[in-house]
């Protein structure tokens, strides 16, 4: 199969591994310790796909959680890691898409995620897809996170391609905007339950069904 692009980059959480329910539950437990309850619809519409610090800021402002914004993401990360390791939920259709992409792009496949790098590598190995990936970039410690373009600019540099020469697969508004702001050539959005209400107007293609027709995407 021929394509005009030189590489493809996948987000991880929500694209290859369904993690949003676990993340929401952890945030909810933190809020409950302080006598607060997070509305799920608010979380879905405002928090999914964003960095831990930005989510923490929104929750502190909305619910008055009496904690410093800088401390909350660290607390959330520490509490979520054991659960994420225990409850892997591979998104099978997207994983098959990644495996086929590895062949189409001659191994030029990247992962760009806000997840911490150690957890990211662990998850990719656990899902048995680590060998299909050429480069991995984590935005966990980046100053400018999605929707800033930094994450995608960095992985394009590692893959030795121009942003306009690659495809990005995302599931969130913040991720799509990050790719758009980086000047990515083609952006594919595959919304999940927790991101279905978000704005995907910056994507070239939005897939809301399970079937992926790869010829149409590349």
PDB file of C-alpha atoms in Angstrom:
ATOM      1  CA  UNK A   1       0.000   0.000   0.000  1.00  0.00           C
ATOM      2  CA  UNK A   2       1.377   3.421  -1.001  1.00  0.00           C
ATOM      3  CA  UNK A   3       1.150   6.607   1.028  1.00  0.00           C
ATOM      4  CA  UNK A   4       2.339  10.174   0.508  1.00  0.00           C
ATOM      5  CA  UNK A   5       3.524  10.375   4.125  1.00  0.00           C
ATOM      6  CA  UNK A   6       6.812   9.218   5.648  1.00  0.00           C
ATOM      7  CA  UNK A   7       5.759   8.337   9.204  1.00  0.00           C
ATOM      8  CA  UNK A   8       2.804   7.864  11.511  1.00  0.00           C
ATOM      9  CA  UNK A   9       2.577   8.879  15.179  1.00  0.00           C
ATOM     10  CA  UNK A  10       0.088   7.498  17.706  1.00  0.00           C
ATOM     11  CA  UNK A  11      -1.036   8.945  21.000  1.00  0.00           C
ATOM     12  CA  UNK A  12      -1.188   6.214  23.662  1.00  0.00           C
ATOM     13  CA  UNK A  13      -3.893   6.773  26.300  1.00  0.00           C
ATOM     14  CA  UNK A  14      -7.290   6.548  24.642  1.00  0.00           C
ATOM     15  CA  UNK A  15      -5.823   5.442  21.310  1.00  0.00           C
ATOM     16  CA  UNK A  16      -3.991   2.201  22.095  1.00  0.00           C
ATOM     17  CA  UNK A  17      -4.940   1.658  25.739  1.00  0.00           C
ATOM     18  CA  UNK A  18      -8.302   2.617  27.256  1.00  0.00           C
ATOM     19  CA  UNK A  19      -7.246   4.363  30.476  1.00  0.00           C
ATOM     20  CA  UNK A  20      -9.683   7.236  30.981  1.00  0.00           C
ATOM     21  CA  UNK A  21     -12.093   5.396  33.322  1.00  0.00           C
ATOM     22  CA  UNK A  22      -9.202   4.507  35.644  1.00  0.00           C
ATOM     23  CA  UNK A  23      -7.890   8.075  35.585  1.00  0.00           C
ATOM     24  CA  UNK A  24     -11.324   9.490  36.360  1.00  0.00           C
ATOM     25  CA  UNK A  25     -11.762   7.053  39.283  1.00  0.00           C
ATOM     26  CA  UNK A  26      -8.402   8.113  40.756  1.00  0.00           C
ATOM     27  CA  UNK A  27      -9.226  11.820  40.479  1.00  0.00           C
ATOM     28  CA  UNK A  28     -12.603  11.074  42.073  1.00  0.00           C
ATOM     29  CA  UNK A  29     -10.967   9.276  45.024  1.00  0.00           C
ATOM     30  CA  UNK A  30      -8.627  12.223  45.594  1.00  0.00           C
ATOM     31  CA  UNK A  31     -11.577  14.626  45.532  1.00  0.00           C
ATOM     32  CA  UNK A  32     -13.603  12.477  47.951  1.00  0.00           C
ATOM     33  CA  UNK A  33     -10.795  12.590  50.515  1.00  0.00           C
ATOM     34  CA  UNK A  34     -11.476  16.323  50.664  1.00  0.00           C
ATOM     35  CA  UNK A  35     -15.263  15.982  50.754  1.00  0.00           C
ATOM     36  CA  UNK A  36     -15.741  16.790  47.057  1.00  0.00           C
ATOM     37  CA  UNK A  37     -17.348  14.903  44.177  1.00  0.00           C
ATOM     38  CA  UNK A  38     -16.359  15.392  40.533  1.00  0.00           C
ATOM     39  CA  UNK A  39     -19.186  15.445  38.030  1.00  0.00           C
ATOM     40  CA  UNK A  40     -18.400  12.884  35.323  1.00  0.00           C
ATOM     41  CA  UNK A  41     -19.876  14.996  32.518  1.00  0.00           C
ATOM     42  CA  UNK A  42     -17.745  17.958  33.595  1.00  0.00           C
ATOM     43  CA  UNK A  43     -14.669  15.715  33.535  1.00  0.00           C
ATOM     44  CA  UNK A  44     -15.534  14.316  30.100  1.00  0.00           C
ATOM     45  CA  UNK A  45     -16.146  17.739  28.565  1.00  0.00           C
ATOM     46  CA  UNK A  46     -13.261  19.619  30.180  1.00  0.00           C
ATOM     47  CA  UNK A  47     -10.465  17.316  31.322  1.00  0.00           C
ATOM     48  CA  UNK A  48      -9.877  14.326  29.034  1.00  0.00           C
ATOM     49  CA  UNK A  49      -6.744  14.401  26.921  1.00  0.00           C
ATOM     50  CA  UNK A  50      -5.131  17.189  28.904  1.00  0.00           C
ATOM     51  CA  UNK A  51      -2.023  17.129  31.091  1.00  0.00           C
ATOM     52  CA  UNK A  52      -2.284  16.260  34.776  1.00  0.00           C
ATOM     53  CA  UNK A  53      -1.380  19.807  35.778  1.00  0.00           C
ATOM     54  CA  UNK A  54      -4.098  21.344  33.613  1.00  0.00           C
ATOM     55  CA  UNK A  55      -6.691  18.868  34.884  1.00  0.00           C
ATOM     56  CA  UNK A  56      -5.631  19.602  38.471  1.00  0.00           C
ATOM     57  CA  UNK A  57      -6.013  23.331  37.866  1.00  0.00           C
ATOM     58  CA  UNK A  58      -9.531  22.869  36.491  1.00  0.00           C
ATOM     59  CA  UNK A  59     -10.604  20.636  39.374  1.00  0.00           C
ATOM     60  CA  UNK A  60      -9.162  22.932  42.051  1.00  0.00           C
ATOM     61  CA  UNK A  61     -10.951  25.932  40.541  1.00  0.00           C
ATOM     62  CA  UNK A  62     -14.243  24.105  39.918  1.00  0.00           C
ATOM     63  CA  UNK A  63     -14.535  22.152  43.170  1.00  0.00           C
ATOM     64  CA  UNK A  64     -12.325  24.053  45.584  1.00  0.00           C
ATOM     65  CA  UNK A  65     -10.121  21.062  46.403  1.00  0.00           C
ATOM     66  CA  UNK A  66      -7.793  22.409  49.120  1.00  0.00           C
ATOM     67  CA  UNK A  67      -4.495  21.330  47.581  1.00  0.00           C
ATOM     68  CA  UNK A  68      -1.731  22.966  45.575  1.00  0.00           C
ATOM     69  CA  UNK A  69      -2.129  22.436  41.836  1.00  0.00           C
ATOM     70  CA  UNK A  70       1.508  21.295  41.526  1.00  0.00           C
ATOM     71  CA  UNK A  71       1.037  18.530  44.114  1.00  0.00           C
ATOM     72  CA  UNK A  72      -2.152  16.987  42.715  1.00  0.00           C
ATOM     73  CA  UNK A  73      -0.704  15.475  39.483  1.00  0.00           C
ATOM     74  CA  UNK A  74       2.082  13.747  41.451  1.00  0.00           C
ATOM     75  CA  UNK A  75      -0.486  12.306  43.860  1.00  0.00           C
ATOM     76  CA  UNK A  76      -2.675  11.196  40.966  1.00  0.00           C
ATOM     77  CA  UNK A  77       0.264   9.628  39.115  1.00  0.00           C
ATOM     78  CA  UNK A  78       1.393   7.668  42.178  1.00  0.00           C
ATOM     79  CA  UNK A  79      -2.124   6.347  42.824  1.00  0.00           C
ATOM     80  CA  UNK A  80      -2.887   5.473  39.194  1.00  0.00           C
ATOM     81  CA  UNK A  81       0.265   3.558  38.225  1.00  0.00           C
ATOM     82  CA  UNK A  82      -0.593   0.290  40.072  1.00  0.00           C
ATOM     83  CA  UNK A  83      -4.119   0.356  38.618  1.00  0.00           C
ATOM     84  CA  UNK A  84      -2.933   1.086  35.074  1.00  0.00           C
ATOM     85  CA  UNK A  85      -0.440  -1.773  35.284  1.00  0.00           C
ATOM     86  CA  UNK A  86      -3.078  -4.169  36.606  1.00  0.00           C
ATOM     87  CA  UNK A  87      -5.918  -3.221  34.265  1.00  0.00           C
ATOM     88  CA  UNK A  88      -4.651  -2.999  30.698  1.00  0.00           C
ATOM     89  CA  UNK A  89      -7.460  -2.391  28.204  1.00  0.00           C
ATOM     90  CA  UNK A  90      -5.993  -2.633  24.711  1.00  0.00           C
ATOM     91  CA  UNK A  91      -8.013  -0.956  21.954  1.00  0.00           C
ATOM     92  CA  UNK A  92      -7.705  -3.831  19.512  1.00  0.00           C
ATOM     93  CA  UNK A  93      -8.704  -2.156  16.238  1.00  0.00           C
ATOM     94  CA  UNK A  94      -6.245   0.684  16.771  1.00  0.00           C
ATOM     95  CA  UNK A  95      -3.469  -1.734  17.736  1.00  0.00           C
ATOM     96  CA  UNK A  96      -4.055  -3.647  14.496  1.00  0.00           C
ATOM     97  CA  UNK A  97      -3.894  -0.324  12.665  1.00  0.00           C
ATOM     98  CA  UNK A  98      -0.520   0.386  14.340  1.00  0.00           C
ATOM     99  CA  UNK A  99       0.870  -3.030  13.380  1.00  0.00           C
ATOM    100  CA  UNK A 100      -0.186  -2.587   9.749  1.00  0.00           C
ATOM    101  CA  UNK A 101       1.241   0.941   9.790  1.00  0.00           C
ATOM    102  CA  UNK A 102       4.612  -0.449  10.854  1.00  0.00           C
ATOM    103  CA  UNK A 103       4.763  -2.351   7.571  1.00  0.00           C
ATOM    104  CA  UNK A 104       3.368   0.470   5.429  1.00  0.00           C
ATOM    105  CA  UNK A 105       5.790   3.054   6.853  1.00  0.00           C
ATOM    106  CA  UNK A 106       8.733   0.621   6.974  1.00  0.00           C
ATOM    107  CA  UNK A 107       8.993   0.846  10.743  1.00  0.00           C
ATOM    108  CA  UNK A 108       8.730   4.633  10.924  1.00  0.00           C
ATOM    109  CA  UNK A 109       6.148   4.620  13.723  1.00  0.00           C
ATOM    110  CA  UNK A 110       6.216   6.868  16.784  1.00  0.00           C
ATOM    111  CA  UNK A 111       4.398   7.265  20.098  1.00  0.00           C
ATOM    112  CA  UNK A 112       3.767  10.757  21.494  1.00  0.00           C
ATOM    113  CA  UNK A 113       2.019  10.720  24.859  1.00  0.00           C
ATOM    114  CA  UNK A 114       1.601  12.772  28.011  1.00  0.00           C
ATOM    115  CA  UNK A 115       2.134   9.565  30.004  1.00  0.00           C
ATOM    116  CA  UNK A 116       5.332   9.179  32.069  1.00  0.00           C
ATOM    117  CA  UNK A 117       8.074   7.499  29.999  1.00  0.00           C
ATOM    118  CA  UNK A 118       8.635   4.500  32.296  1.00  0.00           C
ATOM    119  CA  UNK A 119       4.935   3.674  32.390  1.00  0.00           C
ATOM    120  CA  UNK A 120       4.724   4.215  28.649  1.00  0.00           C
ATOM    121  CA  UNK A 121       7.489   1.705  27.901  1.00  0.00           C
ATOM    122  CA  UNK A 122       6.027  -0.786  30.377  1.00  0.00           C
ATOM    123  CA  UNK A 123       2.579  -0.539  28.758  1.00  0.00           C
ATOM    124  CA  UNK A 124       3.877  -0.902  25.200  1.00  0.00           C
ATOM    125  CA  UNK A 125       5.789  -4.031  26.196  1.00  0.00           C
ATOM    126  CA  UNK A 126       2.806  -5.415  28.107  1.00  0.00           C
ATOM    127  CA  UNK A 127       0.589  -4.901  25.059  1.00  0.00           C
ATOM    128  CA  UNK A 128       3.288  -6.589  22.935  1.00  0.00           C
ATOM    129  CA  UNK A 129       3.641  -3.659  20.538  1.00  0.00           C
ATOM    130  CA  UNK A 130       6.951  -2.183  21.722  1.00  0.00           C
ATOM    131  CA  UNK A 131       8.821  -3.791  18.812  1.00  0.00           C
ATOM    132  CA  UNK A 132       6.615  -1.958  16.305  1.00  0.00           C
ATOM    133  CA  UNK A 133       7.717   1.463  17.591  1.00  0.00           C
ATOM    134  CA  UNK A 134      10.786   3.363  16.389  1.00  0.00           C
ATOM    135  CA  UNK A 135      10.623   6.432  18.656  1.00  0.00           C
ATOM    136  CA  UNK A 136       8.799   7.347  21.875  1.00  0.00           C
ATOM    137  CA  UNK A 137       8.379  10.833  23.333  1.00  0.00           C
ATOM    138  CA  UNK A 138       6.758  11.588  26.684  1.00  0.00           C
ATOM    139  CA  UNK A 139       5.312  14.992  27.513  1.00  0.00           C
ATOM    140  CA  UNK A 140       5.072  14.172  31.225  1.00  0.00           C
ATOM    141  CA  UNK A 141       7.857  16.578  32.217  1.00  0.00           C
ATOM    142  CA  UNK A 142       7.462  19.054  29.365  1.00  0.00           C
ATOM    143  CA  UNK A 143       6.804  22.672  30.252  1.00  0.00           C
ATOM    144  CA  UNK A 144       4.396  23.154  27.367  1.00  0.00           C
ATOM    145  CA  UNK A 145       1.934  20.263  27.073  1.00  0.00           C
ATOM    146  CA  UNK A 146      -0.936  19.567  24.676  1.00  0.00           C
ATOM    147  CA  UNK A 147      -2.438  21.583  22.955  1.00  0.00           C
ATOM    148  CA  UNK A 148       0.994  23.232  22.577  1.00  0.00           C
ATOM    149  CA  UNK A 149       2.918  21.770  19.596  1.00  0.00           C
ATOM    150  CA  UNK A 150       6.088  20.846  21.535  1.00  0.00           C
ATOM    151  CA  UNK A 151       5.397  17.108  21.905  1.00  0.00           C
ATOM    152  CA  UNK A 152       4.795  16.553  18.195  1.00  0.00           C
ATOM    153  CA  UNK A 153       7.632  18.797  17.108  1.00  0.00           C
ATOM    154  CA  UNK A 154      10.000  16.798  19.297  1.00  0.00           C
ATOM    155  CA  UNK A 155       8.991  13.382  17.971  1.00  0.00           C
ATOM    156  CA  UNK A 156       9.106  14.594  14.361  1.00  0.00           C
ATOM    157  CA  UNK A 157      12.661  15.686  15.032  1.00  0.00           C
ATOM    158  CA  UNK A 158      13.502  12.254  16.482  1.00  0.00           C
ATOM    159  CA  UNK A 159      11.944  10.539  13.475  1.00  0.00           C
ATOM    160  CA  UNK A 160      13.925  12.902  11.212  1.00  0.00           C
ATOM    161  CA  UNK A 161      10.895  14.107   9.291  1.00  0.00           C
ATOM    162  CA  UNK A 162       9.052  17.384   8.794  1.00  0.00           C
ATOM    163  CA  UNK A 163       5.663  17.668  10.567  1.00  0.00           C
ATOM    164  CA  UNK A 164       3.876  18.002   7.220  1.00  0.00           C
ATOM    165  CA  UNK A 165       5.325  14.619   6.181  1.00  0.00           C
ATOM    166  CA  UNK A 166       3.555  12.574   8.855  1.00  0.00           C
ATOM    167  CA  UNK A 167       0.190  11.374  10.121  1.00  0.00           C
ATOM    168  CA  UNK A 168      -0.977  11.654  13.733  1.00  0.00           C
ATOM    169  CA  UNK A 169      -3.662   9.504  15.382  1.00  0.00           C
ATOM    170  CA  UNK A 170      -5.348  11.113  18.406  1.00  0.00           C
ATOM    171  CA  UNK A 171      -8.460  10.704  20.534  1.00  0.00           C
ATOM    172  CA  UNK A 172      -8.767  14.114  22.221  1.00  0.00           C
ATOM    173  CA  UNK A 173      -9.301  17.752  21.320  1.00  0.00           C
ATOM    174  CA  UNK A 174      -6.078  18.798  23.063  1.00  0.00           C
ATOM    175  CA  UNK A 175      -4.126  16.170  21.149  1.00  0.00           C
ATOM    176  CA  UNK A 176      -5.638  17.127  17.799  1.00  0.00           C
ATOM    177  CA  UNK A 177      -4.902  20.808  18.428  1.00  0.00           C
ATOM    178  CA  UNK A 178      -1.341  19.944  19.458  1.00  0.00           C
ATOM    179  CA  UNK A 179      -0.813  18.113  16.152  1.00  0.00           C
ATOM    180  CA  UNK A 180      -2.484  20.938  14.224  1.00  0.00           C
ATOM    181  CA  UNK A 181      -0.342  23.572  15.941  1.00  0.00           C
ATOM    182  CA  UNK A 182       2.762  21.550  15.048  1.00  0.00           C
ATOM    183  CA  UNK A 183       1.804  21.609  11.363  1.00  0.00           C
ATOM    184  CA  UNK A 184       1.170  17.863  11.049  1.00  0.00           C
ATOM    185  CA  UNK A 185       0.237  16.847   7.501  1.00  0.00           C
ATOM    186  CA  UNK A 186      -2.740  14.612   8.326  1.00  0.00           C
ATOM    187  CA  UNK A 187      -4.604  14.294  11.613  1.00  0.00           C
ATOM    188  CA  UNK A 188      -6.898  11.349  12.344  1.00  0.00           C
ATOM    189  CA  UNK A 189      -9.200  11.637  15.371  1.00  0.00           C
ATOM    190  CA  UNK A 190     -10.757   8.523  16.906  1.00  0.00           C
ATOM    191  CA  UNK A 191     -12.938   9.742  19.819  1.00  0.00           C
ATOM    192  CA  UNK A 192     -13.697   7.463  22.760  1.00  0.00           C
ATOM    193  CA  UNK A 193     -16.465   7.601  25.371  1.00  0.00           C
ATOM    194  CA  UNK A 194     -14.599  10.176  27.461  1.00  0.00           C
ATOM    195  CA  UNK A 195     -13.763  12.445  24.509  1.00  0.00           C
ATOM    196  CA  UNK A 196     -16.865  12.119  22.339  1.00  0.00           C
ATOM    197  CA  UNK A 197     -18.144  15.638  23.067  1.00  0.00           C
ATOM    198  CA  UNK A 198     -14.875  17.406  22.287  1.00  0.00           C
ATOM    199  CA  UNK A 199     -14.135  19.630  19.298  1.00  0.00           C
ATOM    200  CA  UNK A 200     -12.368  17.750  16.487  1.00  0.00           C
ATOM    201  CA  UNK A 201     -12.734  20.425  13.830  1.00  0.00           C
ATOM    202  CA  UNK A 202      -8.935  20.643  13.372  1.00  0.00           C
ATOM    203  CA  UNK A 203      -8.719  16.961  12.384  1.00  0.00           C
ATOM    204  CA  UNK A 204      -8.684  15.893   8.728  1.00  0.00           C
ATOM    205  CA  UNK A 205     -10.632  12.716   9.499  1.00  0.00           C
ATOM    206  CA  UNK A 206     -12.882  11.860  12.457  1.00  0.00           C
ATOM    207  CA  UNK A 207     -13.734   8.176  12.936  1.00  0.00           C
ATOM    208  CA  UNK A 208     -16.683   7.433  15.190  1.00  0.00           C
ATOM    209  CA  UNK A 209     -17.127   3.765  14.243  1.00  0.00           C
ATOM    210  CA  UNK A 210     -15.005   0.757  15.125  1.00  0.00           C
ATOM    211  CA  UNK A 211     -14.025  -0.198  11.589  1.00  0.00           C
ATOM    212  CA  UNK A 212     -10.838   1.366  10.230  1.00  0.00           C
ATOM    213  CA  UNK A 213     -10.481   1.422   6.445  1.00  0.00           C
ATOM    214  CA  UNK A 214      -6.758   2.039   6.251  1.00  0.00           C
ATOM    215  CA  UNK A 215      -6.711   2.938   2.543  1.00  0.00           C
ATOM    216  CA  UNK A 216      -8.996   5.890   3.275  1.00  0.00           C
ATOM    217  CA  UNK A 217      -6.807   7.098   6.149  1.00  0.00           C
ATOM    218  CA  UNK A 218      -3.373   7.152   4.527  1.00  0.00           C
TER     219      UNK A 218
END
